[in-house]
PDB file of C-alpha atoms in Angstrom:
ATOM      1  CA  MET K 144      53.904  75.784  93.511  1.00  0.00           C
ATOM      2  CA  MET K 145      50.642  75.961  91.568  1.00  0.00           C
ATOM      3  CA  GLY K 146      48.299  72.958  91.749  1.00  0.00           C
ATOM      4  CA  CYS K 147      47.790  71.611  88.263  1.00  0.00           C
ATOM      5  CA  ARG K 148      50.691  72.846  86.041  1.00  0.00           C
ATOM      6  CA  PRO K 149      54.493  72.903  86.308  1.00  0.00           C
ATOM      7  CA  TRP K 150      55.843  76.472  87.143  1.00  0.00           C
ATOM      8  CA  LEU K 151      58.039  78.171  84.448  1.00  0.00           C
ATOM      9  CA  LEU K 152      59.158  80.902  86.753  1.00  0.00           C
ATOM     10  CA  ALA K 153      59.649  83.322  84.674  1.00  0.00           C
ATOM     11  CA  ILE K 154      55.319  86.277  83.251  1.00  0.00           C
ATOM     12  CA  VAL K 155      49.206  89.187  78.494  1.00  0.00           C
ATOM     13  CA  GLY K 156      46.868  90.521  76.083  1.00  0.00           C
ATOM     14  CA  ALA K 157      43.347  91.467  75.426  1.00  0.00           C
ATOM     15  CA  VAL K 158      41.752  88.636  77.344  1.00  0.00           C
ATOM     16  CA  PHE K 159      42.869  87.082  80.595  1.00  0.00           C
ATOM     17  CA  VAL K 160      41.268  84.577  82.903  1.00  0.00           C
ATOM     18  CA  ALA K 161      42.084  83.704  86.520  1.00  0.00           C
ATOM     19  CA  CYS K 162      42.929  79.951  86.648  1.00  0.00           C
ATOM     20  CA  ALA K 163      42.690  78.459  90.150  1.00  0.00           C
ATOM     21  CA  GLY K 164      45.164  75.813  90.880  1.00  0.00           C
ATOM     22  CA  ARG K 165      47.371  76.385  87.794  1.00  0.00           C
ATOM     23  CA  SER K 166      50.955  75.446  87.847  1.00  0.00           C
ATOM     24  CA  MET K 167      53.813  77.385  86.415  1.00  0.00           C
ATOM     25  CA  HIS K 168      56.607  75.794  84.350  1.00  0.00           C
ATOM     26  CA  SER K 169      60.023  76.452  85.656  1.00  0.00           C
ATOM     27  CA  SER K 170      62.146  78.969  83.591  1.00  0.00           C
ATOM     28  CA  ALA K 171      65.534  80.425  83.697  1.00  0.00           C
ATOM     29  CA  ASP K 172      64.734  83.192  81.235  1.00  0.00           C
ATOM     30  CA  SER K 173      64.915  86.755  82.395  1.00  0.00           C
ATOM     31  CA  GLY K 174      63.875  90.379  81.142  1.00  0.00           C
ATOM     32  CA  ASP K 175      61.206  92.800  81.914  1.00  0.00           C
ATOM     33  CA  GLU K 176      57.819  94.401  79.545  1.00  0.00           C
ATOM     34  CA  ASP K 177      48.124  93.428  75.698  1.00  0.00           C
ATOM     35  CA  SER K 178      48.708  92.033  72.744  1.00  0.00           C
ATOM     36  CA  SER K 179      47.169  93.369  69.582  1.00  0.00           C
ATOM     37  CA  GLY K 180      44.818  91.307  67.459  1.00  0.00           C
ATOM     38  CA  GLY K 181      45.773  90.303  64.001  1.00  0.00           C
ATOM     39  CA  SER K 182      45.700  87.349  61.839  1.00  0.00           C
ATOM     40  CA  SER K 183      47.199  84.271  63.142  1.00  0.00           C
ATOM     41  CA  SER K 184      49.532  82.914  60.509  1.00  0.00           C
ATOM     42  CA  ALA K 185      52.288  80.385  60.525  1.00  0.00           C
ATOM     43  CA  GLY K 186      55.398  80.211  58.517  1.00  0.00           C
ATOM     44  CA  THR K 187      56.470  77.066  56.703  1.00  0.00           C
ATOM     45  CA  THR K 188      60.033  75.912  57.298  1.00  0.00           C
ATOM     46  CA  SER K 189      62.167  73.879  54.900  1.00  0.00           C
ATOM     47  CA  SER K 190      65.315  71.785  55.082  1.00  0.00           C
ATOM     48  CA  GLY K 191      68.639  72.895  53.764  1.00  0.00           C
ATOM     49  CA  GLY K 192      69.364  69.489  52.134  1.00  0.00           C
ATOM     50  CA  GLY K 193      66.948  68.333  49.485  1.00  0.00           C
ATOM     51  CA  THR K 194      63.152  68.301  49.618  1.00  0.00           C
ATOM     52  CA  ALA K 195      61.766  70.040  52.691  1.00  0.00           C
ATOM     53  CA  SER K 196      59.814  67.938  55.092  1.00  0.00           C
ATOM     54  CA  GLY K 197      58.734  70.633  57.443  1.00  0.00           C
ATOM     55  CA  GLY K 198      55.002  71.145  58.064  1.00  0.00           C
ATOM     56  CA  VAL K 199      53.276  74.304  59.041  1.00  0.00           C
ATOM     57  CA  SER K 200      54.191  76.013  62.304  1.00  0.00           C
ATOM     58  CA  GLN K 201      51.419  76.454  64.863  1.00  0.00           C
ATOM     59  CA  GLY K 202      52.676  78.856  67.338  1.00  0.00           C
ATOM     60  CA  GLY K 203      55.332  76.626  68.812  1.00  0.00           C
ATOM     61  CA  LYS K 204      53.262  73.358  68.772  1.00  0.00           C
ATOM     62  CA  ALA K 205      55.526  70.458  69.260  1.00  0.00           C
ATOM     63  CA  SER K 206      54.476  69.077  65.990  1.00  0.00           C
ATOM     64  CA  SER K 207      54.992  72.233  63.995  1.00  0.00           C
ATOM     65  CA  GLY K 208      57.177  72.666  60.924  1.00  0.00           C
ATOM     66  CA  ALA K 209      59.917  74.281  62.977  1.00  0.00           C
ATOM     67  CA  ALA K 210      60.231  70.947  64.758  1.00  0.00           C
ATOM     68  CA  THR K 211      61.817  69.396  61.759  1.00  0.00           C
ATOM     69  CA  GLY K 212      64.583  71.946  61.582  1.00  0.00           C
ATOM     70  CA  GLY K 213      66.810  70.967  58.772  1.00  0.00           C
ATOM     71  CA  LEU K 214      65.413  67.403  58.470  1.00  0.00           C
ATOM     72  CA  ALA K 215      65.332  66.203  54.834  1.00  0.00           C
ATOM     73  CA  SER K 216      63.143  63.607  53.142  1.00  0.00           C
ATOM     74  CA  ALA K 217      64.055  59.936  52.820  1.00  0.00           C
ATOM     75  CA  GLY K 218      65.075  60.331  49.140  1.00  0.00           C
ATOM     76  CA  ASP K 219      67.917  62.686  50.090  1.00  0.00           C
ATOM     77  CA  THR K 220      71.481  61.551  50.532  1.00  0.00           C
ATOM     78  CA  GLY K 221      74.882  63.039  51.186  1.00  0.00           C
ATOM     79  CA  THR K 222      76.569  64.978  53.910  1.00  0.00           C
ATOM     80  CA  ASP K 223      74.369  68.141  53.340  1.00  0.00           C
ATOM     81  CA  LEU K 224      71.763  66.429  55.580  1.00  0.00           C
ATOM     82  CA  CYS K 225      74.145  66.981  58.450  1.00  0.00           C
ATOM     83  CA  ASP K 226      75.180  70.591  57.612  1.00  0.00           C
ATOM     84  CA  PRO K 227      74.971  72.507  60.952  1.00  0.00           C
ATOM     85  CA  ALA K 228      73.454  75.401  59.060  1.00  0.00           C
ATOM     86  CA  ASN K 229      70.235  73.216  58.623  1.00  0.00           C
ATOM     87  CA  TYR K 230      69.825  73.352  62.316  1.00  0.00           C
ATOM     88  CA  ALA K 231      70.883  76.896  63.018  1.00  0.00           C
ATOM     89  CA  ASP K 232      69.609  78.292  66.418  1.00  0.00           C
ATOM     90  CA  ALA K 233      67.290  81.197  65.901  1.00  0.00           C
ATOM     91  CA  LEU K 234      67.856  84.700  67.229  1.00  0.00           C
ATOM     92  CA  GLY K 235      65.219  86.085  69.609  1.00  0.00           C
ATOM     93  CA  THR K 236      63.183  89.224  69.558  1.00  0.00           C
ATOM     94  CA  SER K 237      61.655  91.346  72.400  1.00  0.00           C
ATOM     95  CA  ILE K 238      57.889  91.193  73.118  1.00  0.00           C
ATOM     96  CA  PRO K 239      56.765  93.393  76.045  1.00  0.00           C
ATOM     97  CA  VAL K 240      54.805  91.546  78.803  1.00  0.00           C
ATOM     98  CA  ARG K 241      53.276  93.337  81.659  1.00  0.00           C
ATOM     99  CA  LEU K 242      52.122  91.900  84.929  1.00  0.00           C
ATOM    100  CA  VAL K 243      49.393  93.900  86.523  1.00  0.00           C
ATOM    101  CA  ASN K 244      48.032  93.735  90.107  1.00  0.00           C
ATOM    102  CA  GLY K 245      44.364  94.246  89.553  1.00  0.00           C
ATOM    103  CA  THR K 246      43.413  93.002  93.058  1.00  0.00           C
ATOM    104  CA  ASN K 247      42.867  94.982  96.400  1.00  0.00           C
ATOM    105  CA  GLN K 248      45.890  93.293  98.062  1.00  0.00           C
ATOM    106  CA  THR K 249      49.659  93.428  97.855  1.00  0.00           C
ATOM    107  CA  ILE K 250      51.028  90.548  95.706  1.00  0.00           C
ATOM    108  CA  TYR K 251      54.398  89.002  95.497  1.00  0.00           C
ATOM    109  CA  LEU K 252      55.993  87.724  92.327  1.00  0.00           C
ATOM    110  CA  GLY K 253      58.925  85.417  92.279  1.00  0.00           C
ATOM    111  CA  PRO K 254      60.229  81.865  92.973  1.00  0.00           C
ATOM    112  CA  ARG K 255      58.941  79.781  95.777  1.00  0.00           C
ATOM    113  CA  GLN K 256      62.262  78.038  95.953  1.00  0.00           C
ATOM    114  CA  GLY K 257      65.853  79.398  95.801  1.00  0.00           C
ATOM    115  CA  GLY K 258      67.206  80.500  92.461  1.00  0.00           C
ATOM    116  CA  CYS K 259      68.961  83.286  90.576  1.00  0.00           C
ATOM    117  CA  GLY K 260      67.481  86.818  91.101  1.00  0.00           C
ATOM    118  CA  VAL K 261      64.001  87.568  89.915  1.00  0.00           C
ATOM    119  CA  GLY K 262      64.134  85.643  86.659  1.00  0.00           C
ATOM    120  CA  ARG K 263      61.189  85.488  84.187  1.00  0.00           C
ATOM    121  CA  LEU K 264      57.902  85.860  86.063  1.00  0.00           C
ATOM    122  CA  PHE K 265      55.648  84.265  83.472  1.00  0.00           C
ATOM    123  CA  GLY K 266      55.238  81.242  81.258  1.00  0.00           C
ATOM    124  CA  VAL K 267      54.017  80.673  77.751  1.00  0.00           C
ATOM    125  CA  ASP K 268      51.975  77.958  76.114  1.00  0.00           C
ATOM    126  CA  ASP K 269      51.037  77.615  72.425  1.00  0.00           C
ATOM    127  CA  ALA K 270      47.337  77.494  71.457  1.00  0.00           C
ATOM    128  CA  PHE K 271      47.324  73.717  71.956  1.00  0.00           C
ATOM    129  CA  GLY K 272      48.476  73.841  75.615  1.00  0.00           C
ATOM    130  CA  THR K 273      52.014  72.776  74.851  1.00  0.00           C
ATOM    131  CA  PRO K 274      54.615  74.639  77.079  1.00  0.00           C
ATOM    132  CA  LEU K 275      57.212  76.541  75.119  1.00  0.00           C
ATOM    133  CA  GLU K 276      60.358  75.594  76.913  1.00  0.00           C
ATOM    134  CA  PRO K 277      62.865  78.429  77.206  1.00  0.00           C
ATOM    135  CA  PRO K 278      66.327  77.887  75.905  1.00  0.00           C
ATOM    136  CA  ARG K 279      68.880  76.720  78.312  1.00  0.00           C
ATOM    137  CA  CYS K 280      72.584  75.809  78.338  1.00  0.00           C
ATOM    138  CA  ALA K 281      72.274  72.336  76.852  1.00  0.00           C
ATOM    139  CA  THR K 282      74.103  71.566  73.632  1.00  0.00           C
ATOM    140  CA  THR K 283      71.950  72.304  70.559  1.00  0.00           C
ATOM    141  CA  CYS K 284      71.833  70.365  67.336  1.00  0.00           C
ATOM    142  CA  GLU K 285      73.919  73.075  65.611  1.00  0.00           C
ATOM    143  CA  GLN K 286      76.623  72.860  68.151  1.00  0.00           C
ATOM    144  CA  LEU K 287      76.598  69.128  68.196  1.00  0.00           C
ATOM    145  CA  LEU K 288      77.206  68.960  64.537  1.00  0.00           C
ATOM    146  CA  ASP K 289      79.952  71.600  64.822  1.00  0.00           C
ATOM    147  CA  ASP K 290      81.567  69.532  67.544  1.00  0.00           C
ATOM    148  CA  LEU K 291      80.975  72.223  70.085  1.00  0.00           C
ATOM    149  CA  VAL K 292      79.534  70.024  72.854  1.00  0.00           C
ATOM    150  CA  GLN K 293      79.054  71.967  75.990  1.00  0.00           C
ATOM    151  CA  GLY K 294      77.543  71.452  79.377  1.00  0.00           C
ATOM    152  CA  CYS K 295      76.088  73.891  81.819  1.00  0.00           C
ATOM    153  CA  ALA K 296      78.969  75.707  83.403  1.00  0.00           C
ATOM    154  CA  PRO K 297      78.670  76.893  87.051  1.00  0.00           C
ATOM    155  CA  ILE K 298      77.645  80.513  87.165  1.00  0.00           C
ATOM    156  CA  LEU K 299      77.465  83.161  89.827  1.00  0.00           C
ATOM    157  CA  CYS K 300      74.028  84.641  90.208  1.00  0.00           C
ATOM    158  CA  PRO K 301      72.233  86.908  92.609  1.00  0.00           C
ATOM    159  CA  VAL K 302      70.114  85.292  95.342  1.00  0.00           C
ATOM    160  CA  SER K 303      66.456  84.808  94.795  1.00  0.00           C
ATOM    161  CA  ALA K 304      64.364  88.039  94.827  1.00  0.00           C
ATOM    162  CA  VAL K 305      60.730  88.895  95.095  1.00  0.00           C
ATOM    163  CA  VAL K 306      58.883  91.740  93.190  1.00  0.00           C
ATOM    164  CA  THR K 307      56.205  93.419  95.336  1.00  0.00           C
ATOM    165  CA  LEU K 308      53.282  94.990  93.569  1.00  0.00           C
ATOM    166  CA  GLN K 309      50.807  97.146  95.391  1.00  0.00           C
ATOM    167  CA  PRO K 310      47.216  97.343  94.167  1.00  0.00           C
ATOM    168  CA  GLY K 311      47.203  98.985  90.646  1.00  0.00           C
ATOM    169  CA  GLU K 312      50.939  98.644  90.147  1.00  0.00           C
ATOM    170  CA  SER K 313      52.385  96.704  87.294  1.00  0.00           C
ATOM    171  CA  ARG K 314      55.693  95.039  86.345  1.00  0.00           C
ATOM    172  CA  LEU K 315      57.224  95.196  82.889  1.00  0.00           C
ATOM    173  CA  GLN K 316      59.140  92.233  81.516  1.00  0.00           C
ATOM    174  CA  SER K 317      59.879  90.816  77.893  1.00  0.00           C
ATOM    175  CA  TRP K 318      59.612  87.540  76.070  1.00  0.00           C
ATOM    176  CA  ASP K 319      62.355  86.696  73.605  1.00  0.00           C
ATOM    177  CA  ALA K 320      59.911  84.339  71.710  1.00  0.00           C
ATOM    178  CA  LEU K 321      62.561  81.498  71.777  1.00  0.00           C
ATOM    179  CA  TRP K 322      61.847  77.927  72.753  1.00  0.00           C
ATOM    180  CA  MET K 323      63.680  74.561  72.608  1.00  0.00           C
ATOM    181  CA  GLU K 324      62.337  71.921  70.214  1.00  0.00           C
ATOM    182  CA  LYS K 325      63.424  68.203  70.084  1.00  0.00           C
ATOM    183  CA  VAL K 326      64.965  67.089  66.823  1.00  0.00           C
ATOM    184  CA  THR K 327      66.211  63.687  65.760  1.00  0.00           C
ATOM    185  CA  LEU K 328      69.244  63.828  63.522  1.00  0.00           C
ATOM    186  CA  PRO K 329      69.495  61.579  60.524  1.00  0.00           C
ATOM    187  CA  ALA K 330      71.503  58.368  60.947  1.00  0.00           C
ATOM    188  CA  ALA K 331      73.953  59.608  58.249  1.00  0.00           C
ATOM    189  CA  CYS K 332      75.182  62.260  60.654  1.00  0.00           C
ATOM    190  CA  ALA K 333      76.787  59.509  62.777  1.00  0.00           C
ATOM    191  CA  VAL K 334      76.597  61.589  66.058  1.00  0.00           C
ATOM    192  CA  SER K 335      75.536  60.575  69.426  1.00  0.00           C
ATOM    193  CA  PRO K 336      73.133  61.370  70.914  1.00  0.00           C
ATOM    194  CA  ALA K 337      70.958  61.531  67.745  1.00  0.00           C
ATOM    195  CA  GLN K 338      68.219  63.394  69.501  1.00  0.00           C
ATOM    196  CA  CYS K 339      69.031  67.123  70.346  1.00  0.00           C
ATOM    197  CA  SER K 340      67.345  70.395  70.638  1.00  0.00           C
ATOM    198  CA  GLN K 341      67.080  73.389  68.338  1.00  0.00           C
ATOM    199  CA  VAL K 342      66.357  76.991  69.470  1.00  0.00           C
ATOM    200  CA  VAL K 343      63.274  77.967  67.469  1.00  0.00           C
ATOM    201  CA  LEU K 344      61.662  81.404  67.058  1.00  0.00           C
ATOM    202  CA  ALA K 345      57.996  81.421  67.682  1.00  0.00           C
ATOM    203  CA  GLN K 346      55.645  82.474  64.858  1.00  0.00           C
ATOM    204  CA  PRO K 347      52.496  84.630  64.581  1.00  0.00           C
ATOM    205  CA  ALA K 348      49.831  82.616  66.157  1.00  0.00           C
ATOM    206  CA  ASP K 349      47.653  82.317  69.377  1.00  0.00           C
ATOM    207  CA  TYR K 350      49.407  81.958  72.747  1.00  0.00           C
ATOM    208  CA  VAL K 351      48.579  81.662  76.405  1.00  0.00           C
ATOM    209  CA  PHE K 352      50.672  83.685  78.898  1.00  0.00           C
ATOM    210  CA  PHE K 353      50.318  82.880  82.593  1.00  0.00           C
ATOM    211  CA  ALA K 354      51.750  83.793  85.895  1.00  0.00           C
ATOM    212  CA  GLU K 355      51.505  83.126  89.638  1.00  0.00           C
ATOM    213  CA  ALA K 356      51.760  85.432  92.535  1.00  0.00           C
ATOM    214  CA  GLY K 357      52.028  84.808  96.290  1.00  0.00           C
ATOM    215  CA  SER K 358      49.939  86.549  99.098  1.00  0.00           C
ATOM    216  CA  SER K 359      53.090  86.873 101.138  1.00  0.00           C
ATOM    217  CA  GLN K 360      56.848  86.653 101.071  1.00  0.00           C
ATOM    218  CA  GLN K 361      59.337  84.486 103.048  1.00  0.00           C
ATOM    219  CA  CYS K 362      62.804  85.746 104.097  1.00  0.00           C
ATOM    220  CA  LEU K 363      65.707  83.429 103.421  1.00  0.00           C
ATOM    221  CA  VAL K 364      67.299  84.549 106.590  1.00  0.00           C
ATOM    222  CA  PRO K 365      64.319  84.665 109.083  1.00  0.00           C
ATOM    223  CA  GLN K 366      66.533  85.897 111.934  1.00  0.00           C
ATOM    224  CA  GLY K 367      67.718  88.948 110.188  1.00  0.00           C
ATOM    225  CA  GLY K 368      64.268  89.817 108.600  1.00  0.00           C
ATOM    226  CA  CYS K 369      63.757  90.614 104.853  1.00  0.00           C
ATOM    227  CA  ASN K 370      65.916  93.171 103.095  1.00  0.00           C
ATOM    228  CA  VAL K 371      64.563  96.476 102.103  1.00  0.00           C
ATOM    229  CA  CYS K 372      62.269  96.434  99.103  1.00  0.00           C
ATOM    230  CA  THR K 373      63.928  98.782  96.680  1.00  0.00           C
ATOM    231  CA  PRO K 374      61.856 100.584  94.015  1.00  0.00           C
ATOM    232  CA  ASP K 375      62.633  99.223  90.486  1.00  0.00           C
ATOM    233  CA  LEU K 376      62.320 101.124  87.133  1.00  0.00           C
ATOM    234  CA  ASN K 377      60.414  98.056  85.651  1.00  0.00           C
ATOM    235  CA  GLY K 378      57.714  98.488  88.293  1.00  0.00           C
ATOM    236  CA  GLY K 379      57.069  97.683  91.905  1.00  0.00           C
ATOM    237  CA  CYS K 380      59.945  97.124  94.279  1.00  0.00           C
ATOM    238  CA  VAL K 381      62.416  94.258  94.629  1.00  0.00           C
ATOM    239  CA  THR K 382      63.404  92.394  97.790  1.00  0.00           C
ATOM    240  CA  PRO K 383      66.581  90.293  97.435  1.00  0.00           C
ATOM    241  CA  GLY K 384      66.941  87.288  99.669  1.00  0.00           C
ATOM    242  CA  ALA K 385      63.239  86.403  99.621  1.00  0.00           C
ATOM    243  CA  LEU K 386      60.796  83.958  98.234  1.00  0.00           C
ATOM    244  CA  ALA K 387      57.146  84.235  97.245  1.00  0.00           C
ATOM    245  CA  ALA K 388      54.894  82.517  99.795  1.00  0.00           C
ATOM    246  CA  GLY K 389      51.359  82.158 101.119  1.00  0.00           C
ATOM    247  CA  ALA K 390      48.216  81.564  98.938  1.00  0.00           C
ATOM    248  CA  ALA K 391      48.851  81.324  95.284  1.00  0.00           C
ATOM    249  CA  LEU K 392      46.993  83.730  92.981  1.00  0.00           C
ATOM    250  CA  GLN K 393      47.031  82.766  89.220  1.00  0.00           C
ATOM    251  CA  ALA K 394      46.240  84.579  86.094  1.00  0.00           C
ATOM    252  CA  GLU K 395      46.559  84.029  82.368  1.00  0.00           C
ATOM    253  CA  ALA K 396      46.043  85.901  79.079  1.00  0.00           C
ATOM    254  CA  LYS K 397      44.996  84.294  75.776  1.00  0.00           C
ATOM    255  CA  VAL K 398      46.370  86.502  72.957  1.00  0.00           C
ATOM    256  CA  THR K 399      46.919  86.518  69.240  1.00  0.00           C
ATOM    257  CA  LEU K 400      50.412  87.790  68.182  1.00  0.00           C
ATOM    258  CA  ASP K 401      50.618  88.950  64.635  1.00  0.00           C
ATOM    259  CA  GLU K 402      53.520  89.427  62.316  1.00  0.00           C
ATOM    260  CA  SER K 403      54.380  92.844  63.831  1.00  0.00           C
ATOM    261  CA  TYR K 404      55.474  91.162  67.064  1.00  0.00           C
ATOM    262  CA  PHE K 405      58.165  89.087  65.301  1.00  0.00           C
ATOM    263  CA  ALA K 406      59.509  91.693  62.960  1.00  0.00           C
ATOM    264  CA  ALA K 407      62.956  93.083  63.367  1.00  0.00           C
ATOM    265  CA  ALA K 408      62.995  95.427  66.367  1.00  0.00           C
ATOM    266  CA  GLY K 409      64.211  98.356  64.233  1.00  0.00           C
ATOM    267  CA  GLY K 410      61.531  97.988  61.657  1.00  0.00           C
ATOM    268  CA  ARG K 411      58.424  97.568  63.635  1.00  0.00           C
ATOM    269  CA  PRO K 412      55.963 100.011  65.386  1.00  0.00           C
ATOM    270  CA  PRO K 413      55.882 100.259  69.150  1.00  0.00           C
ATOM    271  CA  LEU K 414      54.288  97.112  70.406  1.00  0.00           C
ATOM    272  CA  LYS K 415      51.316  96.909  72.776  1.00  0.00           C
ATOM    273  CA  PRO K 416      52.340  94.886  75.762  1.00  0.00           C
ATOM    274  CA  VAL K 417      50.788  91.549  76.606  1.00  0.00           C
ATOM    275  CA  ASP K 418      48.972  92.165  79.828  1.00  0.00           C
ATOM    276  CA  ILE K 419      48.674  89.427  82.492  1.00  0.00           C
ATOM    277  CA  VAL K 420      46.167  90.826  85.065  1.00  0.00           C
ATOM    278  CA  PHE K 421      45.709  89.422  88.560  1.00  0.00           C
ATOM    279  CA  HIS K 422      42.222  89.762  90.048  1.00  0.00           C
ATOM    280  CA  ASP K 423      40.746  88.975  93.457  1.00  0.00           C
TER     281      ASP K 423
END
């Protein structure tokens, strides 16, 4: 794992910097795809029940307006405060993210501990350094108010896999721009627990995309050797039953994502990928 930050396992833009000793945040998100400039703006969210108390969203910052979800001001009363629609989970988008091997050596992208398949090979922080935690299977506020409490059901998934990139090769993934934000429900809702999470869509703002690669790979069954590395349409080749190993190489990209990145997929121009480039 990286030295100074938690690994999101999962992976862009005009500017990147190599960050020695950086730690990825763990992630269960998946998908495969430089960011354009553009004004960094943030939307204002409002509550469904009474006067809005939301502030201004800052690219996913934990204290953004999105954090308040459907929270209403102290002067509001009534059951509207607890309408599940006030805490509706957002739908995601698809922002292309490209991991590029700009080194002179072969690099290996993937988990350093067993998991499901390749997964997401990068992580995302907002401009304030707050990790944007990908959605997971925990019960959200909307579900809690709808009495749809659910846990994480056991799932079958492919064994861990590693993506191998030769010098000059790249791997395309995507970011759904969704993250989990903590919300405290009003006491009037009379639900337990009162604190829950809401799935929030990121807003136009500055972000930091980061990724980690290994200098080698480790076979999960050493006696049998690693499986064949099979070429993949998203870039590089994939070796199932392997983990990233060896020295850690880290990279990040600081980008500004404008409104076009968050528009509906059918009504927006082709997006320039966010490039995370590894360097020697």
